[in-house]
Coordinates of C-alpha atoms in Angstrom, one line a residue:
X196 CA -5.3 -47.4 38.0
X197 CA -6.1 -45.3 34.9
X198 CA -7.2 -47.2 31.7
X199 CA -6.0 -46.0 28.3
X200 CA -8.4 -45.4 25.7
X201 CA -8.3 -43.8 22.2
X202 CA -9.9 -40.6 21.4
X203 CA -12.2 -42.2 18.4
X204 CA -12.6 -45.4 21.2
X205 CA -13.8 -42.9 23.9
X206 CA -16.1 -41.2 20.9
X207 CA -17.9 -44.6 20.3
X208 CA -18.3 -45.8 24.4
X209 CA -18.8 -42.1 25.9
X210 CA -22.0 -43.2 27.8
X211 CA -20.1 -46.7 28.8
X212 CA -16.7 -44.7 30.1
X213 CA -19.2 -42.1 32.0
X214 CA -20.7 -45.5 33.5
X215 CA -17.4 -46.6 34.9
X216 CA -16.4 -42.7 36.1
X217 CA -19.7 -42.9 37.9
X218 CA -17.6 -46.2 39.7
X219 CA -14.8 -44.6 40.7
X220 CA -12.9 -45.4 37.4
X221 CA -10.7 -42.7 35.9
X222 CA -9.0 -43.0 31.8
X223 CA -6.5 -41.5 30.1
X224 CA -7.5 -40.4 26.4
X225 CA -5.0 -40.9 23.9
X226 CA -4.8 -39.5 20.2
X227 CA -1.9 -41.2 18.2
X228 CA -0.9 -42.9 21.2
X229 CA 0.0 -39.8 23.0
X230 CA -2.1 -39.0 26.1
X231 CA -4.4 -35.6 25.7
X232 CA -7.2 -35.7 28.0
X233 CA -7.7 -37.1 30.9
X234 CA -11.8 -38.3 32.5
X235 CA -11.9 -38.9 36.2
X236 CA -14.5 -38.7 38.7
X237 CA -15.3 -34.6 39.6
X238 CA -14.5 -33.9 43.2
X239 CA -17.3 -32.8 45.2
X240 CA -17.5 -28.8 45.6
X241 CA -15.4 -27.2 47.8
X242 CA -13.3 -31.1 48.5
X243 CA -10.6 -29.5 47.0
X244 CA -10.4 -26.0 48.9
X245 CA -11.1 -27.9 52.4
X246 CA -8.1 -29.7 51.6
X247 CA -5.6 -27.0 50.8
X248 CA -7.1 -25.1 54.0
X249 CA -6.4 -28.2 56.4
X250 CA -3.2 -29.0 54.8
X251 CA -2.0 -24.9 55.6
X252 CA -3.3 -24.6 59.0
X253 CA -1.8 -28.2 59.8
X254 CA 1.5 -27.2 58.5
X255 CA 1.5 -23.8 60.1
X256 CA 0.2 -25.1 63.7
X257 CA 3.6 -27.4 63.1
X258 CA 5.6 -24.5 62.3
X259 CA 8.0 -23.2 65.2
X260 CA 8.0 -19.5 65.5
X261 CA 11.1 -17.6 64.4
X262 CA 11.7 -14.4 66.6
X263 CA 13.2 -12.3 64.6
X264 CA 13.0 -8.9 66.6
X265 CA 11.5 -5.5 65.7
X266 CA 12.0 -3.9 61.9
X267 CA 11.1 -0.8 60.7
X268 CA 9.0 0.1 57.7
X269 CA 12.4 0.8 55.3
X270 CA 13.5 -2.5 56.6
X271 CA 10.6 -4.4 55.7
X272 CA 10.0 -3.1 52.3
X273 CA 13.4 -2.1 51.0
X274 CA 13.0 -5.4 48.0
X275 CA 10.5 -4.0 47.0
X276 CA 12.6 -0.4 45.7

């Protein structure tokens, strides 16, 4: 769950809210009781990529195949005129 905390709070306790990110602990910033910013734990690099690239292949390895037949090149790129 994400803690809110106001920007001039989050000014003050930087070092202490870096502390809890460390733990896993994500806030939501707030100016004027809006939300603005957001400090969560960084994903390691590339997490995010593998992620999107298992999600396509799994979707597309659950995909049936549509046989559509032959077209020819006017066919295939008359939107585009």
């Amino acid at each position: 769950m994400e803690k809110a905390v106001s920007a001039a709070d989050a000014n003050r306790r930087f070092s202490q809210l870096l502390h809890g990110v460390r733990q896993g602990r994500s806030y939501i910033v707030t100016s004027h009781g809006r939300p603005v910013a957001k400090i969560s734990p960084a994903d390691e690099p590339g997490n995010i990529e593998a992620g999107a690239r298992k999600a396509l292949l799994d979707r597309l390895r659950h995909q049936t195949a549509v046989k559509i037949g032959r077209w020819t090149r006017d066919e295939l790129y008359e939107d585009a005129r």
